[in-house]
C-alpha atoms as a PDB file:
ATOM      1  CA  MET A   1     -96.425  43.696  -6.443  1.00  0.00           C
ATOM      2  CA  ILE A   2    -100.192  43.337  -6.355  1.00  0.00           C
ATOM      3  CA  GLU A   3    -102.030  41.849  -3.400  1.00  0.00           C
ATOM      4  CA  LEU A   4    -104.883  39.619  -4.541  1.00  0.00           C
ATOM      5  CA  SER A   5    -108.247  38.778  -3.048  1.00  0.00           C
ATOM      6  CA  HIS A   6    -109.711  36.696  -5.881  1.00  0.00           C
ATOM      7  CA  SER A   7    -109.504  33.013  -6.800  1.00  0.00           C
ATOM      8  CA  PHE A   8    -106.174  31.213  -6.690  1.00  0.00           C
ATOM      9  CA  ASP A   9    -107.278  28.332  -8.911  1.00  0.00           C
ATOM     10  CA  ALA A  10    -104.564  29.124 -11.461  1.00  0.00           C
ATOM     11  CA  ASN A  11    -102.102  27.213  -9.282  1.00  0.00           C
ATOM     12  CA  ARG A  12    -103.070  23.612  -8.495  1.00  0.00           C
ATOM     13  CA  PHE A  13    -101.310  23.596  -5.133  1.00  0.00           C
ATOM     14  CA  LEU A  14    -103.359  26.566  -3.918  1.00  0.00           C
ATOM     15  CA  ALA A  15    -106.519  25.173  -5.515  1.00  0.00           C
ATOM     16  CA  ALA A  16    -106.168  21.975  -3.471  1.00  0.00           C
ATOM     17  CA  ILE A  17    -106.016  23.745  -0.091  1.00  0.00           C
ATOM     18  CA  ASP A  18    -109.328  23.997   1.729  1.00  0.00           C
ATOM     19  CA  ARG A  19    -110.985  27.386   2.089  1.00  0.00           C
ATOM     20  CA  ASP A  20    -110.154  27.967   5.759  1.00  0.00           C
ATOM     21  CA  GLU A  21    -106.467  27.161   5.375  1.00  0.00           C
ATOM     22  CA  LEU A  22    -106.221  29.221   2.200  1.00  0.00           C
ATOM     23  CA  ALA A  23    -107.790  32.153   4.045  1.00  0.00           C
ATOM     24  CA  THR A  24    -104.809  32.202   6.421  1.00  0.00           C
ATOM     25  CA  LEU A  25    -102.408  32.435   3.479  1.00  0.00           C
ATOM     26  CA  THR A  26    -104.356  34.857   1.286  1.00  0.00           C
ATOM     27  CA  PRO A  27    -103.264  38.086   3.054  1.00  0.00           C
ATOM     28  CA  HIS A  28     -99.635  37.087   2.502  1.00  0.00           C
ATOM     29  CA  LEU A  29     -99.860  36.022  -1.159  1.00  0.00           C
ATOM     30  CA  GLN A  30     -98.600  38.506  -3.723  1.00  0.00           C
ATOM     31  CA  LEU A  31     -98.688  38.249  -7.495  1.00  0.00           C
ATOM     32  CA  VAL A  32     -95.300  39.148  -8.965  1.00  0.00           C
ATOM     33  CA  HIS A  33     -94.032  39.211 -12.527  1.00  0.00           C
ATOM     34  CA  LEU A  34     -90.800  37.396 -13.328  1.00  0.00           C
ATOM     35  CA  LYS A  35     -88.677  38.097 -16.378  1.00  0.00           C
ATOM     36  CA  SER A  36     -87.363  35.258 -18.497  1.00  0.00           C
ATOM     37  CA  GLY A  37     -84.046  34.104 -17.036  1.00  0.00           C
ATOM     38  CA  GLN A  38     -84.582  35.880 -13.706  1.00  0.00           C
ATOM     39  CA  VAL A  39     -82.647  33.961 -11.045  1.00  0.00           C
ATOM     40  CA  LEU A  40     -84.488  33.201  -7.799  1.00  0.00           C
ATOM     41  CA  CYS A  41     -81.518  31.574  -6.103  1.00  0.00           C
ATOM     42  CA  GLU A  42     -78.099  30.094  -6.783  1.00  0.00           C
ATOM     43  CA  PRO A  43     -76.800  26.764  -5.448  1.00  0.00           C
ATOM     44  CA  GLY A  44     -75.962  27.016  -1.761  1.00  0.00           C
ATOM     45  CA  GLU A  45     -78.221  30.026  -1.208  1.00  0.00           C
ATOM     46  CA  MET A  46     -81.461  30.106   0.717  1.00  0.00           C
ATOM     47  CA  LEU A  47     -84.620  30.557  -1.303  1.00  0.00           C
ATOM     48  CA  ALA A  48     -85.813  34.022  -0.304  1.00  0.00           C
ATOM     49  CA  ALA A  49     -89.506  33.129  -0.555  1.00  0.00           C
ATOM     50  CA  VAL A  50     -91.916  30.415  -1.636  1.00  0.00           C
ATOM     51  CA  TYR A  51     -93.099  30.667  -5.244  1.00  0.00           C
ATOM     52  CA  LEU A  52     -96.273  29.222  -6.759  1.00  0.00           C
ATOM     53  CA  PRO A  53     -96.101  29.525 -10.568  1.00  0.00           C
ATOM     54  CA  VAL A  54     -99.133  30.696 -12.523  1.00  0.00           C
ATOM     55  CA  THR A  55     -98.114  31.587 -16.090  1.00  0.00           C
ATOM     56  CA  THR A  56     -94.404  30.777 -15.998  1.00  0.00           C
ATOM     57  CA  ALA A  57     -92.324  27.808 -14.915  1.00  0.00           C
ATOM     58  CA  ILE A  58     -89.225  27.662 -12.747  1.00  0.00           C
ATOM     59  CA  SER A  59     -86.220  25.850 -14.177  1.00  0.00           C
ATOM     60  CA  LEU A  60     -84.080  23.876 -11.719  1.00  0.00           C
ATOM     61  CA  GLN A  61     -80.499  23.620 -12.926  1.00  0.00           C
ATOM     62  CA  TYR A  62     -77.510  21.876 -11.436  1.00  0.00           C
ATOM     63  CA  VAL A  63     -74.277  23.850 -11.789  1.00  0.00           C
ATOM     64  CA  SER A  64     -70.840  22.221 -11.883  1.00  0.00           C
ATOM     65  CA  SER A  65     -67.715  23.666 -10.292  1.00  0.00           C
ATOM     66  CA  GLY A  66     -66.617  24.594 -13.802  1.00  0.00           C
ATOM     67  CA  GLY A  67     -69.821  26.492 -14.511  1.00  0.00           C
ATOM     68  CA  MET A  68     -71.546  23.899 -16.698  1.00  0.00           C
ATOM     69  CA  THR A  69     -75.302  23.703 -16.205  1.00  0.00           C
ATOM     70  CA  LEU A  70     -78.021  21.119 -16.748  1.00  0.00           C
ATOM     71  CA  GLU A  71     -81.761  21.514 -16.252  1.00  0.00           C
ATOM     72  CA  VAL A  72     -83.189  18.559 -14.347  1.00  0.00           C
ATOM     73  CA  ALA A  73     -86.785  19.733 -13.910  1.00  0.00           C
ATOM     74  CA  GLU A  74     -89.274  22.549 -14.347  1.00  0.00           C
ATOM     75  CA  ILE A  75     -91.894  23.462 -11.778  1.00  0.00           C
ATOM     76  CA  GLY A  76     -95.056  25.000 -13.186  1.00  0.00           C
ATOM     77  CA  SER A  77     -98.609  25.735 -12.111  1.00  0.00           C
ATOM     78  CA  GLU A  78     -99.053  22.178 -10.836  1.00  0.00           C
ATOM     79  CA  SER A  79     -96.675  22.686  -7.923  1.00  0.00           C
ATOM     80  CA  VAL A  80     -94.759  24.941  -5.544  1.00  0.00           C
ATOM     81  CA  VAL A  81     -91.129  26.040  -5.341  1.00  0.00           C
ATOM     82  CA  CYS A  82     -90.032  25.720  -1.722  1.00  0.00           C
ATOM     83  CA  ASP A  83     -87.294  24.223   0.467  1.00  0.00           C
ATOM     84  CA  ASP A  84     -89.340  21.134   1.280  1.00  0.00           C
ATOM     85  CA  VAL A  85     -89.792  20.245  -2.394  1.00  0.00           C
ATOM     86  CA  ILE A  86     -86.355  21.138  -3.768  1.00  0.00           C
ATOM     87  CA  GLY A  87     -83.867  20.945  -0.925  1.00  0.00           C
ATOM     88  CA  GLY A  88     -85.226  20.492   2.559  1.00  0.00           C
ATOM     89  CA  SER A  89     -82.209  21.940   4.373  1.00  0.00           C
ATOM     90  CA  GLY A  90     -82.591  25.642   3.680  1.00  0.00           C
ATOM     91  CA  GLN A  91     -79.737  25.773   1.165  1.00  0.00           C
ATOM     92  CA  MET A  92     -80.722  25.046  -2.419  1.00  0.00           C
ATOM     93  CA  PRO A  93     -78.782  22.306  -4.233  1.00  0.00           C
ATOM     94  CA  CYS A  94     -79.485  23.920  -7.599  1.00  0.00           C
ATOM     95  CA  ARG A  95     -80.113  27.195  -9.398  1.00  0.00           C
ATOM     96  CA  ALA A  96     -83.749  28.232  -9.763  1.00  0.00           C
ATOM     97  CA  LEU A  97     -84.750  30.674 -12.501  1.00  0.00           C
ATOM     98  CA  ALA A  98     -87.786  31.688 -14.534  1.00  0.00           C
ATOM     99  CA  CYS A  99     -88.105  29.892 -17.886  1.00  0.00           C
ATOM    100  CA  ARG A 100     -90.136  32.675 -19.462  1.00  0.00           C
ATOM    101  CA  ASP A 101     -91.883  35.950 -18.645  1.00  0.00           C
ATOM    102  CA  GLY A 102     -94.883  35.307 -16.438  1.00  0.00           C
ATOM    103  CA  PHE A 103     -96.532  35.515 -13.056  1.00  0.00           C
ATOM    104  CA  VAL A 104     -96.051  33.639  -9.806  1.00  0.00           C
ATOM    105  CA  TYR A 105     -97.552  33.966  -6.366  1.00  0.00           C
ATOM    106  CA  ARG A 106     -94.910  34.881  -3.810  1.00  0.00           C
ATOM    107  CA  LEU A 107     -95.263  33.888  -0.157  1.00  0.00           C
ATOM    108  CA  ASP A 108     -93.026  34.621   2.819  1.00  0.00           C
ATOM    109  CA  ARG A 109     -91.107  31.447   3.651  1.00  0.00           C
ATOM    110  CA  ARG A 110     -91.891  31.785   7.376  1.00  0.00           C
ATOM    111  CA  VAL A 111     -95.635  31.973   6.696  1.00  0.00           C
ATOM    112  CA  PHE A 112     -95.424  28.871   4.521  1.00  0.00           C
ATOM    113  CA  ALA A 113     -93.334  27.022   7.124  1.00  0.00           C
ATOM    114  CA  ALA A 114     -95.934  27.744   9.797  1.00  0.00           C
ATOM    115  CA  ALA A 115     -98.728  26.526   7.510  1.00  0.00           C
ATOM    116  CA  PHE A 116     -96.716  23.401   6.676  1.00  0.00           C
ATOM    117  CA  ASP A 117     -96.261  22.578  10.369  1.00  0.00           C
ATOM    118  CA  ALA A 118     -99.932  23.191  11.166  1.00  0.00           C
ATOM    119  CA  SER A 119    -101.639  21.514   8.219  1.00  0.00           C
ATOM    120  CA  PRO A 120    -101.592  17.789   7.338  1.00  0.00           C
ATOM    121  CA  VAL A 121    -103.164  18.719   3.984  1.00  0.00           C
ATOM    122  CA  ILE A 122    -100.317  21.060   3.059  1.00  0.00           C
ATOM    123  CA  ARG A 123     -97.728  18.499   4.155  1.00  0.00           C
ATOM    124  CA  HIS A 124     -99.415  15.901   1.970  1.00  0.00           C
ATOM    125  CA  LEU A 125     -99.510  18.277  -1.005  1.00  0.00           C
ATOM    126  CA  VAL A 126     -95.799  18.972  -0.592  1.00  0.00           C
ATOM    127  CA  PHE A 127     -95.182  15.214  -0.663  1.00  0.00           C
ATOM    128  CA  VAL A 128     -97.127  14.996  -3.939  1.00  0.00           C
ATOM    129  CA  CYS A 129     -95.017  17.839  -5.347  1.00  0.00           C
ATOM    130  CA  VAL A 130     -91.835  15.967  -4.406  1.00  0.00           C
ATOM    131  CA  ARG A 131     -93.128  12.976  -6.391  1.00  0.00           C
ATOM    132  CA  LEU A 132     -93.851  15.247  -9.366  1.00  0.00           C
ATOM    133  CA  LEU A 133     -90.324  16.633  -9.172  1.00  0.00           C
ATOM    134  CA  MET A 134     -88.684  13.217  -8.957  1.00  0.00           C
ATOM    135  CA  ALA A 135     -90.688  11.995 -11.960  1.00  0.00           C
ATOM    136  CA  GLN A 136     -88.988  14.702 -14.003  1.00  0.00           C
ATOM    137  CA  VAL A 137     -85.506  14.499 -12.513  1.00  0.00           C
ATOM    138  CA  SER A 138     -85.079  10.790 -13.139  1.00  0.00           C
ATOM    139  CA  GLN A 139     -86.309  10.839 -16.741  1.00  0.00           C
ATOM    140  CA  ILE A 140     -84.645  14.080 -17.828  1.00  0.00           C
ATOM    141  CA  THR A 141     -81.314  12.987 -16.346  1.00  0.00           C
ATOM    142  CA  PHE A 142     -81.621   9.737 -18.305  1.00  0.00           C
ATOM    143  CA  CYS A 143     -82.524  11.689 -21.449  1.00  0.00           C
ATOM    144  CA  SER A 144     -79.527  14.018 -21.187  1.00  0.00           C
ATOM    145  CA  ARG A 145     -77.179  11.044 -20.899  1.00  0.00           C
ATOM    146  CA  HIS A 146     -78.562   8.719 -23.563  1.00  0.00           C
ATOM    147  CA  HIS A 147     -80.336  10.750 -26.271  1.00  0.00           C
ATOM    148  CA  VAL A 148     -78.924  12.942 -29.023  1.00  0.00           C
ATOM    149  CA  LEU A 149     -79.378  16.698 -28.783  1.00  0.00           C
ATOM    150  CA  LYS A 150     -82.003  16.940 -31.554  1.00  0.00           C
ATOM    151  CA  HIS A 151     -84.216  14.530 -29.660  1.00  0.00           C
ATOM    152  CA  GLN A 152     -83.643  16.415 -26.404  1.00  0.00           C
ATOM    153  CA  LEU A 153     -84.574  19.703 -28.061  1.00  0.00           C
ATOM    154  CA  CYS A 154     -87.808  18.232 -29.390  1.00  0.00           C
ATOM    155  CA  ARG A 155     -88.560  16.847 -25.927  1.00  0.00           C
ATOM    156  CA  TRP A 156     -87.968  20.284 -24.386  1.00  0.00           C
ATOM    157  CA  PHE A 157     -90.152  22.045 -26.993  1.00  0.00           C
ATOM    158  CA  LEU A 158     -93.021  19.609 -26.461  1.00  0.00           C
ATOM    159  CA  LEU A 159     -92.891  19.778 -22.660  1.00  0.00           C
ATOM    160  CA  ALA A 160     -92.922  23.578 -22.954  1.00  0.00           C
ATOM    161  CA  PHE A 161     -95.998  23.274 -25.171  1.00  0.00           C
ATOM    162  CA  ASP A 162     -97.655  20.965 -22.627  1.00  0.00           C
ATOM    163  CA  ARG A 163     -97.211  23.670 -19.979  1.00  0.00           C
ATOM    164  CA  THR A 164     -98.124  26.757 -21.980  1.00  0.00           C
ATOM    165  CA  ARG A 165    -100.537  25.324 -24.590  1.00  0.00           C
ATOM    166  CA  SER A 166     -98.889  27.794 -26.964  1.00  0.00           C
ATOM    167  CA  ILE A 167     -96.932  26.988 -30.111  1.00  0.00           C
ATOM    168  CA  GLU A 168     -94.794  30.102 -29.567  1.00  0.00           C
ATOM    169  CA  ILE A 169     -92.161  29.354 -26.925  1.00  0.00           C
ATOM    170  CA  GLN A 170     -90.234  32.265 -25.453  1.00  0.00           C
ATOM    171  CA  VAL A 171     -86.648  31.023 -25.368  1.00  0.00           C
ATOM    172  CA  THR A 172     -83.225  31.849 -26.796  1.00  0.00           C
ATOM    173  CA  HIS A 173     -80.416  29.570 -27.932  1.00  0.00           C
ATOM    174  CA  SER A 174     -78.370  30.702 -24.943  1.00  0.00           C
ATOM    175  CA  MET A 175     -81.124  29.654 -22.551  1.00  0.00           C
ATOM    176  CA  LEU A 176     -81.537  26.303 -24.289  1.00  0.00           C
ATOM    177  CA  ALA A 177     -77.792  25.706 -24.080  1.00  0.00           C
ATOM    178  CA  GLN A 178     -77.868  26.492 -20.369  1.00  0.00           C
ATOM    179  CA  MET A 179     -80.760  24.090 -19.792  1.00  0.00           C
ATOM    180  CA  LEU A 180     -79.378  21.254 -21.911  1.00  0.00           C
ATOM    181  CA  GLY A 181     -75.785  21.569 -20.723  1.00  0.00           C
ATOM    182  CA  VAL A 182     -74.181  22.227 -24.111  1.00  0.00           C
ATOM    183  CA  ARG A 183     -72.596  25.128 -26.003  1.00  0.00           C
ATOM    184  CA  ARG A 184     -74.851  27.710 -27.646  1.00  0.00           C
ATOM    185  CA  GLU A 185     -73.334  26.942 -31.049  1.00  0.00           C
ATOM    186  CA  THR A 186     -74.299  23.295 -30.628  1.00  0.00           C
ATOM    187  CA  VAL A 187     -77.909  24.289 -29.963  1.00  0.00           C
ATOM    188  CA  THR A 188     -77.867  26.610 -32.980  1.00  0.00           C
ATOM    189  CA  ASP A 189     -76.719  23.784 -35.251  1.00  0.00           C
ATOM    190  CA  ALA A 190     -79.269  21.284 -33.909  1.00  0.00           C
ATOM    191  CA  ALA A 191     -82.138  23.788 -34.011  1.00  0.00           C
ATOM    192  CA  GLY A 192     -81.167  24.683 -37.566  1.00  0.00           C
ATOM    193  CA  GLU A 193     -81.500  21.047 -38.607  1.00  0.00           C
ATOM    194  CA  ILE A 194     -84.932  20.828 -36.986  1.00  0.00           C
ATOM    195  CA  GLN A 195     -85.998  24.044 -38.735  1.00  0.00           C
ATOM    196  CA  LYS A 196     -84.873  22.701 -42.132  1.00  0.00           C
ATOM    197  CA  LEU A 197     -87.346  19.854 -41.632  1.00  0.00           C
ATOM    198  CA  GLY A 198     -90.133  22.416 -41.199  1.00  0.00           C
ATOM    199  CA  LEU A 199     -90.795  21.470 -37.572  1.00  0.00           C
ATOM    200  CA  ILE A 200     -89.982  24.866 -36.024  1.00  0.00           C
ATOM    201  CA  ARG A 201     -89.558  28.502 -37.024  1.00  0.00           C
ATOM    202  CA  GLN A 202     -86.928  30.495 -35.176  1.00  0.00           C
ATOM    203  CA  TYR A 203     -87.120  34.148 -34.223  1.00  0.00           C
ATOM    204  CA  ARG A 204     -84.882  36.431 -32.201  1.00  0.00           C
ATOM    205  CA  SER A 205     -86.178  35.463 -28.758  1.00  0.00           C
ATOM    206  CA  SER A 206     -88.765  32.788 -29.455  1.00  0.00           C
ATOM    207  CA  ILE A 207     -89.347  29.567 -31.345  1.00  0.00           C
ATOM    208  CA  GLU A 208     -92.599  28.674 -33.084  1.00  0.00           C
ATOM    209  CA  LEU A 209     -93.580  25.014 -33.065  1.00  0.00           C
ATOM    210  CA  ALA A 210     -94.709  24.669 -36.671  1.00  0.00           C
ATOM    211  CA  ASP A 211     -95.379  20.911 -36.722  1.00  0.00           C
ATOM    212  CA  LEU A 212     -96.274  19.310 -33.393  1.00  0.00           C
ATOM    213  CA  GLY A 213     -96.795  15.904 -34.974  1.00  0.00           C
ATOM    214  CA  GLY A 214     -93.391  16.044 -36.607  1.00  0.00           C
ATOM    215  CA  LEU A 215     -91.762  17.089 -33.339  1.00  0.00           C
ATOM    216  CA  GLU A 216     -93.410  14.154 -31.586  1.00  0.00           C
ATOM    217  CA  LYS A 217     -92.016  11.756 -34.187  1.00  0.00           C
ATOM    218  CA  MET A 218     -88.499  13.191 -33.857  1.00  0.00           C
ATOM    219  CA  SER A 219     -88.583  13.438 -30.073  1.00  0.00           C
ATOM    220  CA  CYS A 220     -87.420  10.634 -27.846  1.00  0.00           C
ATOM    221  CA  GLY A 221     -90.049   8.977 -25.667  1.00  0.00           C
ATOM    222  CA  CYS A 222     -89.035  10.942 -22.578  1.00  0.00           C
ATOM    223  CA  ARG A 223     -91.570  13.717 -23.112  1.00  0.00           C
ATOM    224  CA  ALA A 224     -94.465  11.256 -23.096  1.00  0.00           C
ATOM    225  CA  ILE A 225     -93.061   9.449 -20.056  1.00  0.00           C
ATOM    226  CA  VAL A 226     -92.715  12.680 -18.054  1.00  0.00           C
ATOM    227  CA  ARG A 227     -96.123  13.998 -19.141  1.00  0.00           C
ATOM    228  CA  ASP A 228     -97.968  10.748 -18.489  1.00  0.00           C
ATOM    229  CA  GLU A 229     -96.318  10.110 -15.119  1.00  0.00           C
ATOM    230  CA  MET A 230     -97.149  13.617 -13.904  1.00  0.00           C
ATOM    231  CA  LYS A 231    -100.753  13.174 -15.037  1.00  0.00           C
ATOM    232  CA  ARG A 232    -100.881   9.810 -13.263  1.00  0.00           C
ATOM    233  CA  ILE A 233     -99.602  11.287 -10.000  1.00  0.00           C
ATOM    234  CA  LEU A 234    -102.056  14.181 -10.146  1.00  0.00           C
ATOM    235  CA  SER A 235    -105.000  11.982 -11.114  1.00  0.00           C
ATOM    236  CA  ALA A 236    -104.253   9.364  -8.457  1.00  0.00           C
ATOM    237  CA  ASP A 237    -104.085  11.891  -5.655  1.00  0.00           C
ATOM    238  CA  SER A 238    -107.414  13.269  -4.488  1.00  0.00           C
ATOM    239  CA  GLY A 239    -105.653  16.196  -2.820  1.00  0.00           C
ATOM    240  CA  VAL A 240    -104.568  17.753  -6.098  1.00  0.00           C
ATOM    241  CA  PRO A 241    -107.247  18.292  -8.729  1.00  0.00           C
ATOM    242  CA  ALA A 242    -106.345  16.962 -12.154  1.00  0.00           C
ATOM    243  CA  ALA A 243    -106.626  19.474 -14.972  1.00  0.00           C
ATOM    244  CA  SER A 244    -106.297  19.449 -18.699  1.00  0.00           C
ATOM    245  CA  ARG A 245    -102.833  20.979 -18.614  1.00  0.00           C
ATOM    246  CA  ALA A 246     -99.908  18.806 -17.567  1.00  0.00           C
END
């Protein structure tokens, strides 16, 4: 873990906090590296800390009693992973894990709770983050119920591109199956069909987006709805600076 003293602009939540309030948090913020698939908490557990993503995103997955999973949202550098955004009662309703290798800021939950109680700005920012989360949950849940897997895969690839601005997405078929709530073999078949069309190239632990335009044509409209609604929320709220990445 590396304690930082430089700018925290890489995370929009931190960037929106005024200098004096950020100064109270800075001594407690640590930059930590998460591995792809690293679990931060399971359903029913308490989140050990507050996480502010920088170069990774945190996947929120509901887990059935039979072990089936479904990703309902990802939280990236636009937001914060904390009780007040995800659960509110201390116990998480879902699994939280890192989508890919990358960095997050880690903050003691008690320090964040004290800042939340003391700062109207931080409370407002948390409210904005809840709106961002709900924009994803509602649309992705709809997508998983009504759209075929090929369209869902294209939606997932494009949303990953929106976050990373990279055409190389670090993900395996097993991870995609876990996120989309299907068997790995089903993902392999669907991804193979997409690759035959020249839209992606598959490697051992990553997928290259070879034709973004083609993926957009094959994708359902859910990617654009999620992206545009998140941009609208961020742009409409003066407390969170809009940026080029959604």
